mmCIF file of C-alpha atoms and ligand atoms in Angstrom:
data_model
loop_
_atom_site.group_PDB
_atom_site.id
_atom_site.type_symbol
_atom_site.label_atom_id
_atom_site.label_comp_id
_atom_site.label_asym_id
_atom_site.label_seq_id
_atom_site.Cartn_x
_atom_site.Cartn_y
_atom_site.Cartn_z
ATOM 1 C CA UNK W 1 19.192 17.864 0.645
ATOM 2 C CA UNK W 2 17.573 15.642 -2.541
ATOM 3 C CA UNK W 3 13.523 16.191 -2.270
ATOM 4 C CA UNK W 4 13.792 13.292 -4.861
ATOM 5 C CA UNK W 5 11.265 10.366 -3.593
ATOM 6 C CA UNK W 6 13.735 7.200 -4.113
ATOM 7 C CA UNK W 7 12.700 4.619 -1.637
ATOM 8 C CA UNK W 8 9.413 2.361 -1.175
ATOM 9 C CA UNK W 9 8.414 1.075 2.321
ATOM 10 C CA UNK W 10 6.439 -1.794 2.244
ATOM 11 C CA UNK W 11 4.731 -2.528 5.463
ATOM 12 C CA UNK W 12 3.740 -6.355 5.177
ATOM 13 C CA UNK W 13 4.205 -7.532 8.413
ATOM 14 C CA UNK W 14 0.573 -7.372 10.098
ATOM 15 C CA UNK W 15 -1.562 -10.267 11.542
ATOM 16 C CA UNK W 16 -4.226 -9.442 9.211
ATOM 17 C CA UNK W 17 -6.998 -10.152 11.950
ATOM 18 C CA UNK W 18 -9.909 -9.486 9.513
ATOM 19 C CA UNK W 19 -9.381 -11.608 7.110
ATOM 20 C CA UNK W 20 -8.683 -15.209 9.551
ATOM 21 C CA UNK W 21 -8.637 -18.017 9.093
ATOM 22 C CA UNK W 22 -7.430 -16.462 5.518
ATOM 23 C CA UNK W 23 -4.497 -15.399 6.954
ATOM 24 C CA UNK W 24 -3.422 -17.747 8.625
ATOM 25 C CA UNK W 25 -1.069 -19.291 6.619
ATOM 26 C CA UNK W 26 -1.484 -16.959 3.620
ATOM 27 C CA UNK W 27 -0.121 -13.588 4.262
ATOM 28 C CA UNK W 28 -2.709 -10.966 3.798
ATOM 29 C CA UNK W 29 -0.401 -8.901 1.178
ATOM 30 C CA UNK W 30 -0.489 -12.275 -0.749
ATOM 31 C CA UNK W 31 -4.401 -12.333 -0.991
ATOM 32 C CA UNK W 32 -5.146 -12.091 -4.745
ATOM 33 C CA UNK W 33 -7.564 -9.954 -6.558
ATOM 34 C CA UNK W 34 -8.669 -12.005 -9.691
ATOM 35 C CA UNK W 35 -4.918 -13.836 -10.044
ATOM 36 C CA UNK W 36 -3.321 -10.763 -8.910
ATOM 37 C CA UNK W 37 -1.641 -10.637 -5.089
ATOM 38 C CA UNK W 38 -2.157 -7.519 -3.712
ATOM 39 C CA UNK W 39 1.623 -6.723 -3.105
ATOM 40 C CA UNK W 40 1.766 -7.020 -6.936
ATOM 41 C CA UNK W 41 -0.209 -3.568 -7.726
ATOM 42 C CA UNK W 42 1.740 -2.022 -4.646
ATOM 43 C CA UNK W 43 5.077 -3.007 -6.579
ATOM 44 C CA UNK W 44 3.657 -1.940 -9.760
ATOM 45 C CA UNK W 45 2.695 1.202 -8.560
ATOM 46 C CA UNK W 46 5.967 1.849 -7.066
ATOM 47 C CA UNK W 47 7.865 0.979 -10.131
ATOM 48 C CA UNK W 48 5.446 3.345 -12.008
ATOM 49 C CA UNK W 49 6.247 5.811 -9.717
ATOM 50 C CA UNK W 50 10.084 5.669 -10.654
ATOM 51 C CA UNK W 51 11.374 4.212 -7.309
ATOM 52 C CA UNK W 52 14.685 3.147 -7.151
ATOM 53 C CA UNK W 53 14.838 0.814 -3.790
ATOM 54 C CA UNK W 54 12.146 -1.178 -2.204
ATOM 55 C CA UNK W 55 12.324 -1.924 1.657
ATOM 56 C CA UNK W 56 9.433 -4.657 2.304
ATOM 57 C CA UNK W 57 8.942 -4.830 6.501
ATOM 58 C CA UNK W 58 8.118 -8.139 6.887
ATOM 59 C CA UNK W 59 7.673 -10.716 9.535
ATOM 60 C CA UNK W 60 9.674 -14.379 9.939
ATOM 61 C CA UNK W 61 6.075 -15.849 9.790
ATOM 62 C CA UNK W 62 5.993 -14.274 6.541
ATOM 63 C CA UNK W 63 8.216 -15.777 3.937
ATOM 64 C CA UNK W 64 5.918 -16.516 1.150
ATOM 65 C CA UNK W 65 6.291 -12.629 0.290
ATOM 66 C CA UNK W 66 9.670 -12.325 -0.461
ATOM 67 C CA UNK W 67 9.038 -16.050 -2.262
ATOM 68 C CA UNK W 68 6.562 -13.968 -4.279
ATOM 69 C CA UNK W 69 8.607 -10.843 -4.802
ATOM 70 C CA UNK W 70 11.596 -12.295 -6.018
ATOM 71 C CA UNK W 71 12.428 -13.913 -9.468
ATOM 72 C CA UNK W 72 11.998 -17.583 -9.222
ATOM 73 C CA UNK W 73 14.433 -19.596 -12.147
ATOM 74 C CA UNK W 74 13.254 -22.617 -11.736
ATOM 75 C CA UNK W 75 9.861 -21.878 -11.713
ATOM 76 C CA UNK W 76 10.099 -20.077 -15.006
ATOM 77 C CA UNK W 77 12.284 -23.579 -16.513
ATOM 78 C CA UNK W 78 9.652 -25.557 -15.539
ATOM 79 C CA UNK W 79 7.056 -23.231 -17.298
ATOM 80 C CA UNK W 80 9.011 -22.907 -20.186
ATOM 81 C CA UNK W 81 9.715 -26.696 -20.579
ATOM 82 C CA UNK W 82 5.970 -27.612 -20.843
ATOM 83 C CA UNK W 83 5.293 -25.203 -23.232
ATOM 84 C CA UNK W 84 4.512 -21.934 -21.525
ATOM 85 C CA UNK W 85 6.804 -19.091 -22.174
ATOM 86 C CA UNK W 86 4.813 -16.400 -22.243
ATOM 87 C CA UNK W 87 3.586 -17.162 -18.792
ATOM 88 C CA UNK W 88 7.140 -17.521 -17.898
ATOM 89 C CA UNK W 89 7.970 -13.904 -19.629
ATOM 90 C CA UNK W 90 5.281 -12.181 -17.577
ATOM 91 C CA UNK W 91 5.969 -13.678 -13.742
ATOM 92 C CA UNK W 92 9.778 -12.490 -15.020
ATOM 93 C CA UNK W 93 8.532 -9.006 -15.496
ATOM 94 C CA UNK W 94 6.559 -8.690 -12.599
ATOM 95 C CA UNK W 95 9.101 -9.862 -10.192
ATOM 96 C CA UNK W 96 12.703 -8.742 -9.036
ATOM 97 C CA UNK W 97 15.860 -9.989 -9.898
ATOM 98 C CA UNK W 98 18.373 -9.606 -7.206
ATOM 99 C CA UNK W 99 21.195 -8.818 -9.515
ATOM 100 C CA UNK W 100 19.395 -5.968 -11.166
ATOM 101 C CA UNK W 101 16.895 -4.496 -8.896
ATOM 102 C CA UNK W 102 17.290 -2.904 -5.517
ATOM 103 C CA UNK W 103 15.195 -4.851 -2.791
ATOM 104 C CA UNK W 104 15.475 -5.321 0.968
ATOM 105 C CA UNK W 105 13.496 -7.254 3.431
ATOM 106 C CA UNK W 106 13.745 -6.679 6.654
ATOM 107 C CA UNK W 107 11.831 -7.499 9.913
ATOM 108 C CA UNK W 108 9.549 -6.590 12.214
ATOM 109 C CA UNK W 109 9.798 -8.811 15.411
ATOM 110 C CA UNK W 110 6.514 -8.068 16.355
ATOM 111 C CA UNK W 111 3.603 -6.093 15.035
ATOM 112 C CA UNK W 112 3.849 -3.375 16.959
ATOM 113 C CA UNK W 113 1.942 -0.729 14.687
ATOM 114 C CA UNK W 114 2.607 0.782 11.521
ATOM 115 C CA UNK W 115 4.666 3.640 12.761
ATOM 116 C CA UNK W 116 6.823 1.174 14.473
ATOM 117 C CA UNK W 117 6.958 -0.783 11.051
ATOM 118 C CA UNK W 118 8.062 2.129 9.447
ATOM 119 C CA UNK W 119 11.100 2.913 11.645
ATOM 120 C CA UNK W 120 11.751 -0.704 11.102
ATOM 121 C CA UNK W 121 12.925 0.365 7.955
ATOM 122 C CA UNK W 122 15.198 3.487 8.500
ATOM 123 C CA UNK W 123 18.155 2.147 8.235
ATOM 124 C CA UNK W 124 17.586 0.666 4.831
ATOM 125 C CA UNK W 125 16.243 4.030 3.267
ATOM 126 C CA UNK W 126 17.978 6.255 0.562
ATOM 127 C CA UNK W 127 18.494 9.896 1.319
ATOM 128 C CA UNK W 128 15.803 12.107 0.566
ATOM 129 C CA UNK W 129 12.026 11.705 1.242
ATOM 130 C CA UNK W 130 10.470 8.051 1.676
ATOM 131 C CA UNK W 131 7.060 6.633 0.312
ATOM 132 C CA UNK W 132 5.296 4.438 2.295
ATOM 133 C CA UNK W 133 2.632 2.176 0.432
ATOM 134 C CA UNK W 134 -0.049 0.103 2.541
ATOM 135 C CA UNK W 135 -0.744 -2.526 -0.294
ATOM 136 C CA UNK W 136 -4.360 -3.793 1.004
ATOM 137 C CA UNK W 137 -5.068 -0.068 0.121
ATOM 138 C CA UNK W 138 -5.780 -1.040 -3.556
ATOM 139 C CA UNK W 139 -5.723 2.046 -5.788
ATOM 140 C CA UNK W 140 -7.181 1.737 -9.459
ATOM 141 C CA UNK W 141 -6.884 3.856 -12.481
ATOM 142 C CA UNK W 142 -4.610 6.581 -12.869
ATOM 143 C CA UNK W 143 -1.556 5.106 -9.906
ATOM 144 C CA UNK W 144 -1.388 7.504 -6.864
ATOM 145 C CA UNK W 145 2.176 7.439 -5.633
ATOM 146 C CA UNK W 146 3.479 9.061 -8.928
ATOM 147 C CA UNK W 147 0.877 11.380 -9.012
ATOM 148 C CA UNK W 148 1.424 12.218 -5.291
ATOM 149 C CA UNK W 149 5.331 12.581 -5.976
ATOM 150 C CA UNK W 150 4.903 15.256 -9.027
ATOM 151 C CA UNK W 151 2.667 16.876 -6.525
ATOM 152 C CA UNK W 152 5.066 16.928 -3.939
ATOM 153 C CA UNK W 153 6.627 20.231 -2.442
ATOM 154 C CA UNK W 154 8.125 18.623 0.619
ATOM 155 C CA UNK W 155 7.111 17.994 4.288
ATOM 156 C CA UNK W 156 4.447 15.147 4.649
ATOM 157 C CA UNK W 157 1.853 14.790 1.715
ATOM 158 C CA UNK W 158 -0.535 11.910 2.777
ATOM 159 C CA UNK W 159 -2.972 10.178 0.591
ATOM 160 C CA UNK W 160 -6.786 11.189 1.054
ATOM 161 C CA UNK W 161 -10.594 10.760 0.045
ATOM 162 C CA UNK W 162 -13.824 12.039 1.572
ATOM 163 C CA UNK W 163 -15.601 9.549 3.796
ATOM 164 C CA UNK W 164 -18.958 9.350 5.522
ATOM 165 C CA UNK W 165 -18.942 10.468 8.946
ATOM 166 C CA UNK W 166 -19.678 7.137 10.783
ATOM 167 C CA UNK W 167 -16.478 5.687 9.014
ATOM 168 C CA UNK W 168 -14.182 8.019 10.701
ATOM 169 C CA UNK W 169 -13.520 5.981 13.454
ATOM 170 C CA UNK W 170 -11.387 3.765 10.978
ATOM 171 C CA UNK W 171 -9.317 6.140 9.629
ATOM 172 C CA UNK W 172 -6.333 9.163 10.672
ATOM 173 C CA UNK W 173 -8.371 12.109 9.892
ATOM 174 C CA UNK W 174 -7.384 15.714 8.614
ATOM 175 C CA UNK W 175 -7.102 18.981 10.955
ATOM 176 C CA UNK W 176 -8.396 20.841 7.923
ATOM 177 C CA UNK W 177 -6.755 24.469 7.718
ATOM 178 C CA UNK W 178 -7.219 25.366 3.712
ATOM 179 C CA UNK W 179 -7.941 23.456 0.307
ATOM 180 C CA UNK W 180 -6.922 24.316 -3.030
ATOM 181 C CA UNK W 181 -7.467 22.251 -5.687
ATOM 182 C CA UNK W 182 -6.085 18.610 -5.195
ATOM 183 C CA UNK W 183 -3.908 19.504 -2.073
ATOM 184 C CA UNK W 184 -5.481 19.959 1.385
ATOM 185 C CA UNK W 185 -3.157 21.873 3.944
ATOM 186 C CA UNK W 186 -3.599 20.621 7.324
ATOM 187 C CA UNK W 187 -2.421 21.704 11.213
ATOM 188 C CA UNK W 188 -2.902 18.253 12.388
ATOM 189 C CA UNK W 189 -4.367 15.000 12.300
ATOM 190 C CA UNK W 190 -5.622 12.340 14.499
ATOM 191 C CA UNK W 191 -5.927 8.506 13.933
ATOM 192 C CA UNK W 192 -8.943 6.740 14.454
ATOM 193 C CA UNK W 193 -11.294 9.524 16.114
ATOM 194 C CA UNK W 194 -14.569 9.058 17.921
ATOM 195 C CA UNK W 195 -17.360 11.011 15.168
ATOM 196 C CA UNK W 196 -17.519 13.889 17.368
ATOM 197 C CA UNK W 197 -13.871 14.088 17.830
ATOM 198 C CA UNK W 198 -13.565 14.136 14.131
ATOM 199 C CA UNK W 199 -11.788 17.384 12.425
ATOM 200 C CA UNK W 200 -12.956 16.792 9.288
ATOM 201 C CA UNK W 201 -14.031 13.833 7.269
ATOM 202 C CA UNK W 202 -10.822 13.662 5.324
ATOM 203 C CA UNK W 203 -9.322 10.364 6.262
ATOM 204 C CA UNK W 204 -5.800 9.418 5.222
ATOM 205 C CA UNK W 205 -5.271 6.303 2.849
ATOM 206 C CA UNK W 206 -2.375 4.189 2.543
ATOM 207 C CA UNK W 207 0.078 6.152 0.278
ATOM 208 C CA UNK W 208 2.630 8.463 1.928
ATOM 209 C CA UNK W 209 5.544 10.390 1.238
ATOM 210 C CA UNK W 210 7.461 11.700 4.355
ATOM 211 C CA UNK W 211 9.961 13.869 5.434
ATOM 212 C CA UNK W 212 13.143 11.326 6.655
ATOM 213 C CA UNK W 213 12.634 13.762 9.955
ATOM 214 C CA UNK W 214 9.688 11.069 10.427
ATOM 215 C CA UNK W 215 12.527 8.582 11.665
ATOM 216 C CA UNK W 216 13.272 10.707 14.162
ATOM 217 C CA UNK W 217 9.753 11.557 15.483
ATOM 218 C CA UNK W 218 9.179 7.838 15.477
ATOM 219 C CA UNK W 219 11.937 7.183 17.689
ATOM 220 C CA UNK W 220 9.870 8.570 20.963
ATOM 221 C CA UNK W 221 6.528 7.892 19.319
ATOM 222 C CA UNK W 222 4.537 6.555 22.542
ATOM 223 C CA UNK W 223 1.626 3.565 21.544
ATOM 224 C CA UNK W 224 -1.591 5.105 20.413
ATOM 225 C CA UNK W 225 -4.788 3.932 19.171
ATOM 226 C CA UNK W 226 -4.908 0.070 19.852
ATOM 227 C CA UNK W 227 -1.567 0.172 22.062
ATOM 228 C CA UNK W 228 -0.085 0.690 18.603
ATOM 229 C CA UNK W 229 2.663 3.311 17.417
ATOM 230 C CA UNK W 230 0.959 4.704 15.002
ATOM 231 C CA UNK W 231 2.396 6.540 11.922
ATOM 232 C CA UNK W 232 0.078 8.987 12.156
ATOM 233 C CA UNK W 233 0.609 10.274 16.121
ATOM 234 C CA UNK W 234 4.522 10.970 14.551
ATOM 235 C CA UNK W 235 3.225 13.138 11.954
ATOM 236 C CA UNK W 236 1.153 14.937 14.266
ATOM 237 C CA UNK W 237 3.760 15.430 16.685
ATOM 238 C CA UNK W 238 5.561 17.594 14.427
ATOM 239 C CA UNK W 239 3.409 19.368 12.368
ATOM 240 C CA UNK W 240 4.376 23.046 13.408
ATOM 241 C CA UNK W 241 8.090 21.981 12.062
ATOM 242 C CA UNK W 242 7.076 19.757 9.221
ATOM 243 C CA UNK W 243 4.134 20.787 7.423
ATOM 244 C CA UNK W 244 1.535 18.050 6.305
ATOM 245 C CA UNK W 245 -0.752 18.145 3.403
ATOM 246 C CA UNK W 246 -3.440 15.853 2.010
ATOM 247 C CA UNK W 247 -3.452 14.928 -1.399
ATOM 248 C CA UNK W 248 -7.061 14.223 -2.989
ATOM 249 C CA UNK W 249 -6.018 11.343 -5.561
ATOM 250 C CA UNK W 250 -7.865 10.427 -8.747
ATOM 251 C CA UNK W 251 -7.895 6.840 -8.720
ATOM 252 C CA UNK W 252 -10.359 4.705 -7.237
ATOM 253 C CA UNK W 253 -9.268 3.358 -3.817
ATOM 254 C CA UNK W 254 -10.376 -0.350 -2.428
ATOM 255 C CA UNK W 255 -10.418 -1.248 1.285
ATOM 256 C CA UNK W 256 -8.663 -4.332 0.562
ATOM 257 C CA UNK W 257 -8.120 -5.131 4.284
ATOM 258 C CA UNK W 258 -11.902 -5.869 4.564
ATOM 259 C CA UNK W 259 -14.090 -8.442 3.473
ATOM 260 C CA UNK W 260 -16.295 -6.385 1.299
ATOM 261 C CA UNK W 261 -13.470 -3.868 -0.265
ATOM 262 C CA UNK W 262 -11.673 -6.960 -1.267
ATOM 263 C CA UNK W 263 -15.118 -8.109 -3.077
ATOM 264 C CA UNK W 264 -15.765 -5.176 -4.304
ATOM 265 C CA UNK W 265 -11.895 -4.797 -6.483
ATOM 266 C CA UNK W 266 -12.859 -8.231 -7.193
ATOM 267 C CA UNK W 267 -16.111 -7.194 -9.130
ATOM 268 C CA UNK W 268 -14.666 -4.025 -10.449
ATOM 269 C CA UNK W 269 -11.761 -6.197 -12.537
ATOM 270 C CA UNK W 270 -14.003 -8.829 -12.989
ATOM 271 C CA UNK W 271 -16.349 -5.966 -14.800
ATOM 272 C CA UNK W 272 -13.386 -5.358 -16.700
ATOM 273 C CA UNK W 273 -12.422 -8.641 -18.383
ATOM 274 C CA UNK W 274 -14.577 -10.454 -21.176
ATOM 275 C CA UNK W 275 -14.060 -13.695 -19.971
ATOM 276 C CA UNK W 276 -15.404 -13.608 -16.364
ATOM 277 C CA UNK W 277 -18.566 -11.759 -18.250
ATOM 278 C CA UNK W 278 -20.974 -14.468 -17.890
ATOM 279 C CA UNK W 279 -20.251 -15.710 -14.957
ATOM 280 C CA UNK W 280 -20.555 -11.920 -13.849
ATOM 281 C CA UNK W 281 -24.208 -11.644 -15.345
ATOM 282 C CA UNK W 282 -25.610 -14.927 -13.962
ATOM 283 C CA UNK W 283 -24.561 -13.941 -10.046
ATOM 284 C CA UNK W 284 -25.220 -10.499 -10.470
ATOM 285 C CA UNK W 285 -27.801 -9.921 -13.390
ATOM 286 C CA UNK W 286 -26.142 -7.183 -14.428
ATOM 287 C CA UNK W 287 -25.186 -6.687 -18.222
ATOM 288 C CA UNK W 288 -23.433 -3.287 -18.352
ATOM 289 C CA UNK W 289 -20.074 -4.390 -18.541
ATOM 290 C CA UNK W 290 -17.312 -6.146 -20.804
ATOM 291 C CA UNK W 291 -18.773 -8.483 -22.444
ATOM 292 C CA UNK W 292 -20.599 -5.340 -24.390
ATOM 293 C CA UNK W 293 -17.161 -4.283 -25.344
ATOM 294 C CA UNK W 294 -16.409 -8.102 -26.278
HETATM 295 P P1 UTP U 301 -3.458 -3.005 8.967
HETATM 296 O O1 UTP U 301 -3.723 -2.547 10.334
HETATM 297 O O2 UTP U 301 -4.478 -2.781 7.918
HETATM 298 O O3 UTP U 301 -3.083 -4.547 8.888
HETATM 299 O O4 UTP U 301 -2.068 -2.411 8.523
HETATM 300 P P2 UTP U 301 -3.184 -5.700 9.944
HETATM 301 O O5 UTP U 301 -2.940 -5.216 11.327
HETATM 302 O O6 UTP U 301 -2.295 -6.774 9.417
HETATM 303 O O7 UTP U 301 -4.694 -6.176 9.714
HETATM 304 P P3 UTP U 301 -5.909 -6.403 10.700
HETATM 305 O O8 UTP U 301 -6.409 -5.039 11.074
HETATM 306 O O9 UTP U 301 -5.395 -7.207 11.865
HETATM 307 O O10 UTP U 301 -6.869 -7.186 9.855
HETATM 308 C C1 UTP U 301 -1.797 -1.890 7.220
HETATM 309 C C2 UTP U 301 -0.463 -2.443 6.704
HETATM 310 O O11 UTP U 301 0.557 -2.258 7.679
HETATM 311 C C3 UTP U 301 1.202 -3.487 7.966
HETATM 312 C C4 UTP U 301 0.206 -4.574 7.557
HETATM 313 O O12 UTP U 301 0.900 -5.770 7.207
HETATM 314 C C5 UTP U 301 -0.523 -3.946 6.383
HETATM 315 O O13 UTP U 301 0.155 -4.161 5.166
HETATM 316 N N1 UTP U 301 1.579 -3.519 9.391
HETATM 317 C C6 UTP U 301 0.662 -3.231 10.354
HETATM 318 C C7 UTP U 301 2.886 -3.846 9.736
HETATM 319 O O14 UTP U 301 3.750 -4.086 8.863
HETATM 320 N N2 UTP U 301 3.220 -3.890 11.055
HETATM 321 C C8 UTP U 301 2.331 -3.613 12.044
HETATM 322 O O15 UTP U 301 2.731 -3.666 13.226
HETATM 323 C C9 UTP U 301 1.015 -3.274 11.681
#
């Protein structure tokens, strides 16, 4: 059996409570840091990553993500004919074209968790292991889901950073059983413990790559936390025949699915580019960034 990673899933078919009346119209995927949408980096980092076929589990309330996914011609014409090619060049890049790239949507009827979203997509999968990419987890810097694949010596390998212990409750958590280096080896894990109930404070972020035995732990996966299935009960379920690690990334991660993670990537890239530098300075008085490097 290939242990080659070859297929993205793309869960994008949430309500994205936190982030109404936002979302309602405006998927939350499609919520832009700067002039970037957040499915963007997800893609990019996929692409990065080397993977061949991209499953995006959407929702029929949804359609304005596969509108921004795909290639759009007549877009591009229109851009080109008043004067703006390079613009035109770069939403070309960025997209896919659906003669040359491998892309499937598919739906969720309902949101019914993310494990549930994730078996939405099994029958759309390549053989081999699967990555599964939450993209209002924004990752910065060096991109984790290639760095997650090299590091990958098969079972589950989920995504994971420290937090502080009263943030637990948000997260799946770590049974901890031994560290070394980047890779955390782990008996168990449990989403969305009380702080007492925690194992560890190792929480899991939203970059996977799973064993295609996950399908079939998902299958029977009764609701969890929230009436949800969660992902994270069917990884649980069986670690003593799949073995699950944690990966400690090096980028720098952005709750994107929150008000203030989504301001705070906001800042961060704003930081970063020389034009939004004085606007930057006169709403946050502080100097240390681009326009220095202007
Ligand atoms: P979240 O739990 O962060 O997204 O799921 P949400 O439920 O849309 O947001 P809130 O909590 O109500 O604000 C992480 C990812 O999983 C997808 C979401 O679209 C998001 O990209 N998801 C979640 C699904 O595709 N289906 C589900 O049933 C649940």
């Amino acid at each position: 059996m290939t242990t080659q990673v070859r297929t993205a899933i793309f869960p994008v078919a949430g309500l994205g409570t936190r982030f109404l009346p936002a979302t309602k119209a405006t998927p939350k995927e499609l919520l832009p840091v700067l002039d970037t949408p957040l499915i963007q980096y997800a893609i990019d980092e996929a692409r990065a990553a080397g993977i061949e076929r991209m499953v995006f589990v959407s929702h029929k309330s949804k359609p304005a993500i596969e509108r921004h996914v795909m290639d759009d011609i007549r877009l591009r014409r229109e851009l080109e004919a008043r004067g703006k090619p390079q613009l035109a060049e770069e939403l070309k890049e960025a997209a896919f074209c659906p003669k040359t790239d491998d892309v499937v949507f598919t739906m969720q009827d309902e949101p019914r968790g993310l494990g549930h979203a994730v078996l939405c997509a099994r029958e759309h999968v390549l053989d081999g292991p699967v990555a599964v990419i939450l993209p209002d987890d924004l990752i910065l810097g060096t991109p984790c889901l290639g760095e997650m694949i090299e590091a990958y010596d098969g079972g589950h390998l989920v995504s994971t950073m420290a937090v502080a212990a009263e943030d637990v409750s948000k997260y799946g958590v770590l049974a901890v059983t031994s560290q070394q280096g980047r890779i955390t080896r782990a008996h168990g894990m449990v989403e969305k413990p009380a702080v007492e109930d925690a194992p560890s404070r190792l929480a899991v972020i939203g970059r996977y790559v799973l064993d295609p035995d996950i399908f079939h732990a998902l299958e029977t996966q009764a609701p969890g936390a929230g009436g949800e299935i969660q992902l994270t009960d069917a990884i649980d379920a069986h670690a003593m025949e799949r073995p699950i690690s944690g990966f400690r990334f090096s980028g720098t991660r952005f709750d994107c699915g929150s008000k203030s993670g989504m301001l705070e990537a906001t800042l961060h890239l704003a930081g970063q580019d020389p034009e939004l530098a004085e606007v930057l300075d006169a709403y946050t008085g502080n100097r240390n960034h681009a326009r220095s490097a202007a």
